C-alpha positions as MATLAB code, in Angstrom:
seq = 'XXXXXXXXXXXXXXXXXXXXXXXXXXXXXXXXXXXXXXXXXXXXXXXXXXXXXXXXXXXXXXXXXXXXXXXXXXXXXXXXXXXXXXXXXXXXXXXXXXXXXXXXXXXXXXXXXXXXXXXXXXXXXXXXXXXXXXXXXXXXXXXXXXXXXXXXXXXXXXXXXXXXXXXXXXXXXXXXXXXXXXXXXXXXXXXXXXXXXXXXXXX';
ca = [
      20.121   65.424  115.495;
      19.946   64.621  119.286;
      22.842   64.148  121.163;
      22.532   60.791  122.672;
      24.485   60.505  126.509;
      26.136   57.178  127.897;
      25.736   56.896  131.625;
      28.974   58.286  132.670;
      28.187   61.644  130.407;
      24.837   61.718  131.980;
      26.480   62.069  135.439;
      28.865   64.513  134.462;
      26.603   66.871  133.003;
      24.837   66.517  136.287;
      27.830   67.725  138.557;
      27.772   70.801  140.152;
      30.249   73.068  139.506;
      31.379   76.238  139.360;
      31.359   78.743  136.488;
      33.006   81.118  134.916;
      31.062   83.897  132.872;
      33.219   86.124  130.137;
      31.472   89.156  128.636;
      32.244   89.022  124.999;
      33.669   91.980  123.284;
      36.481   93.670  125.562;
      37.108   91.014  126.833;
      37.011   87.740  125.193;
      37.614   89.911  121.567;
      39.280   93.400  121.245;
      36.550   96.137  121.681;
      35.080   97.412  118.190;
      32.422   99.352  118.524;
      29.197   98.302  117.498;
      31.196   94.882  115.993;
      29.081   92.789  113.227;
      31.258   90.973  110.588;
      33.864   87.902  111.467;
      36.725   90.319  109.908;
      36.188   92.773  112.892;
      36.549   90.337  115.305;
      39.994   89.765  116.936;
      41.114   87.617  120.198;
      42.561   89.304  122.993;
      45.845   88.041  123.519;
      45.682   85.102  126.276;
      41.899   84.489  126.117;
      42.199   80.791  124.327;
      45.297   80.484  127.666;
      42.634   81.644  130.626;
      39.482   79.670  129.200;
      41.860   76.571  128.491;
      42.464   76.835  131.966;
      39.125   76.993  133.173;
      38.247   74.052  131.229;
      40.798   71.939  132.846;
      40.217   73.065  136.539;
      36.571   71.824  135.633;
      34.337   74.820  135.492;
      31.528   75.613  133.374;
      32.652   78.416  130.667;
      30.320   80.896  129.323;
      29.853   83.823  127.448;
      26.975   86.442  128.618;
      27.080   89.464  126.233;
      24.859   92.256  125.071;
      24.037   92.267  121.095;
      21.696   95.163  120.680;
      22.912   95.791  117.096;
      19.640   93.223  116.277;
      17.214   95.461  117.845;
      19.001   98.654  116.204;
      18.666   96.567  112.825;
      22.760   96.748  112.717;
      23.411   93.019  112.054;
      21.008   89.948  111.321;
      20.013   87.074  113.586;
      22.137   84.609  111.062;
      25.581   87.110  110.765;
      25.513   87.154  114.590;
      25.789   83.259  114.992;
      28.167   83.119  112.322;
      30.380   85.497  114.627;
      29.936   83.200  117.927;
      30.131   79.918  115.977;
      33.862   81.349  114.072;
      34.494   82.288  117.661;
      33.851   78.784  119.774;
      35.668   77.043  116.438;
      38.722   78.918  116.607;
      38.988   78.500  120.445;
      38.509   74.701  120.392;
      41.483   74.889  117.460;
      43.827   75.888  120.950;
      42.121   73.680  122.813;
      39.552   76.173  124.915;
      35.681   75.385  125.175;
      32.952   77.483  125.578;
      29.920   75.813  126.735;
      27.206   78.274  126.005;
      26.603   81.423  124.343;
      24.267   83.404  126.017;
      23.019   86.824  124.831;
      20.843   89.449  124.994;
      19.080   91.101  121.873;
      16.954   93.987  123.284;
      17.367   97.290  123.418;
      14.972  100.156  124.230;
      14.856  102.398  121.173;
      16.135   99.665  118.960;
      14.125  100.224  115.106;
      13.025   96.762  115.234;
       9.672   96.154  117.008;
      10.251   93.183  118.891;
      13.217   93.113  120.324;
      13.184   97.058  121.467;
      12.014   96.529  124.896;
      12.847   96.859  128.534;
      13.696   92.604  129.105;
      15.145   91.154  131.977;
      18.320   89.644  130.202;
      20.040   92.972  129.155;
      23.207   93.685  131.176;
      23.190   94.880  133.939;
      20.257   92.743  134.466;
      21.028   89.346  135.455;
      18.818   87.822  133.437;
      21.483   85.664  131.393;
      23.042   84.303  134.134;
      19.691   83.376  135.781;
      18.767   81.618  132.592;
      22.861   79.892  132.583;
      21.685   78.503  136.404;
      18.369   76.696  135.376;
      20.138   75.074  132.436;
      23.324   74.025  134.322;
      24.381   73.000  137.761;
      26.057   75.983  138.928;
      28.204   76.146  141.892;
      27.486   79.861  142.509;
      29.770   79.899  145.470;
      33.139   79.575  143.376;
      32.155   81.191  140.552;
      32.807   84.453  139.070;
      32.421   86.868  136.143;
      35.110   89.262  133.940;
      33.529   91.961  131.965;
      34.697   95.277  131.121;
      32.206   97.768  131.842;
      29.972   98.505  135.051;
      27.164   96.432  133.972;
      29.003   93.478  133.852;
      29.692   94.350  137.839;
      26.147   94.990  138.183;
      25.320   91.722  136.368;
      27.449   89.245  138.191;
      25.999   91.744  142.082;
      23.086   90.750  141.015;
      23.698   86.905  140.463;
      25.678   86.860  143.882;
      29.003   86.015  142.362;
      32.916   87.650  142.132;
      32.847   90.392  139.499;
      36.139   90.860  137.992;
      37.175   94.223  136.017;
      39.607   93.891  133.234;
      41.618   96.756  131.203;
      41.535   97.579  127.420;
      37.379   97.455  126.574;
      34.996   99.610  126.585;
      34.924  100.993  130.226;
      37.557  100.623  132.845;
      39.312  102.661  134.421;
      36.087  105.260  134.271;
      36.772  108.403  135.030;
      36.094  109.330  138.695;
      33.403  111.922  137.410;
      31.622  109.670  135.401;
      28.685  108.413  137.370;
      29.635  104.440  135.906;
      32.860  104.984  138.013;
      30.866  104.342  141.417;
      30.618  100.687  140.126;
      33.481   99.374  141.186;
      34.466   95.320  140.498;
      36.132   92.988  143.202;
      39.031   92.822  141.360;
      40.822   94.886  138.581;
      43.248   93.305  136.142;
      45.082   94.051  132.985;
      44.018   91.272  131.033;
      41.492   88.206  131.109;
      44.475   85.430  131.182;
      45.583   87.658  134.353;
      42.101   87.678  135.912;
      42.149   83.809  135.315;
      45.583   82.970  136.565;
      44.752   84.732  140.114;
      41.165   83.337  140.417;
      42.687   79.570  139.831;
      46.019   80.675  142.285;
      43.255   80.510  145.157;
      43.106   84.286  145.429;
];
């Protein structure tokens, strides 16, 4: 079914403006590693709050996240789009849209043929977010990116945007040992609603 545009909707998809780019587990969902079924997914607290938000201060809202568990053969092509489509549904429920879903499938040393290889959309590539900018008019200037590991700094470097750090996933606060901990974010927060709030403030 094709989506058919009045004039007015035409022009507003047209507008540029600026985005905001969650990584997905961590951050929009509590951190489970290696996460493949709807019943291991769980909001973090605030998330529906900060995209909400986002949506109403007129930026574009998207998710760039790294899926490898296709490659690795850990979770089919159909039971991953059941996750993101239970996960846009329950955030329009409180009122928060996501506008696209993008994400990468790859990983070197996956077991499945075709998808283990060295792409350009894997985080900490920016690959996804490259791909976000041809497809929508992206104000790059005001827009930024909260993820919870280095890549997701490396990813949103790499665009040329604001990478925000938040607490509770998978990597921050790194040890200062650990060779990830020399990537360090703009900004470091507790939570994704937090991250939001002071972005919005002006900062």
């Amino acid at each position: 079914m094709r989506l058919v545009l009045n004039k007015n909707m035409e022009q507003d998809a047209l507008k540029l403006k600026p985005a905001a780019f969650f990584d997905r587990d961590g951050v929009i969902c509590e951190f489970v590693d290696e996460l493949s079924r709807i019943d291991q997914f769980q909001f973090r607290k605030g998330i529906a709050e900060a995209i909400r938000k986002l949506n109403e201060a007129n930026y574009w809202v998207f998710v760039a996240t790294n899926q490898p568990n296709i490659a690795k053969q850990k979770m089919t092509w159909d039971e991953l789009q059941k996750v993101h489509e239970y996960m846009k549904q329950e955030l329009l429920k409180q009122g928060a849209r996501i506008d696209h879903i993008y994400f990468c499938p790859h990983r070197v040393g996956g077991t499945l043929p075709e998808f283990s290889i060295d792409c350009n959309c894997r985080k900490p590539k920016s690959g996804m977010l490259l791909q976000a900018a041809k497809e929508y008019p992206i104000e790059k200037a005001r827009s930024f990116m909260i993820g919870d590991t280095w890549r997701d700094v490396e990813c949103a470097k790499g665009f040329g945007i604001t990478s925000i750090g938040v607490l509770g996933g998978a990597g921050f606060p790194y040890i200062p040992e650990e060779p990830e901990a020399k990537f360090v974010p703009d900004r470091l927060f507790q939570n994704p609603l937090e991250a939001t709030d002071w972005w919005l403030s002006g900062h």
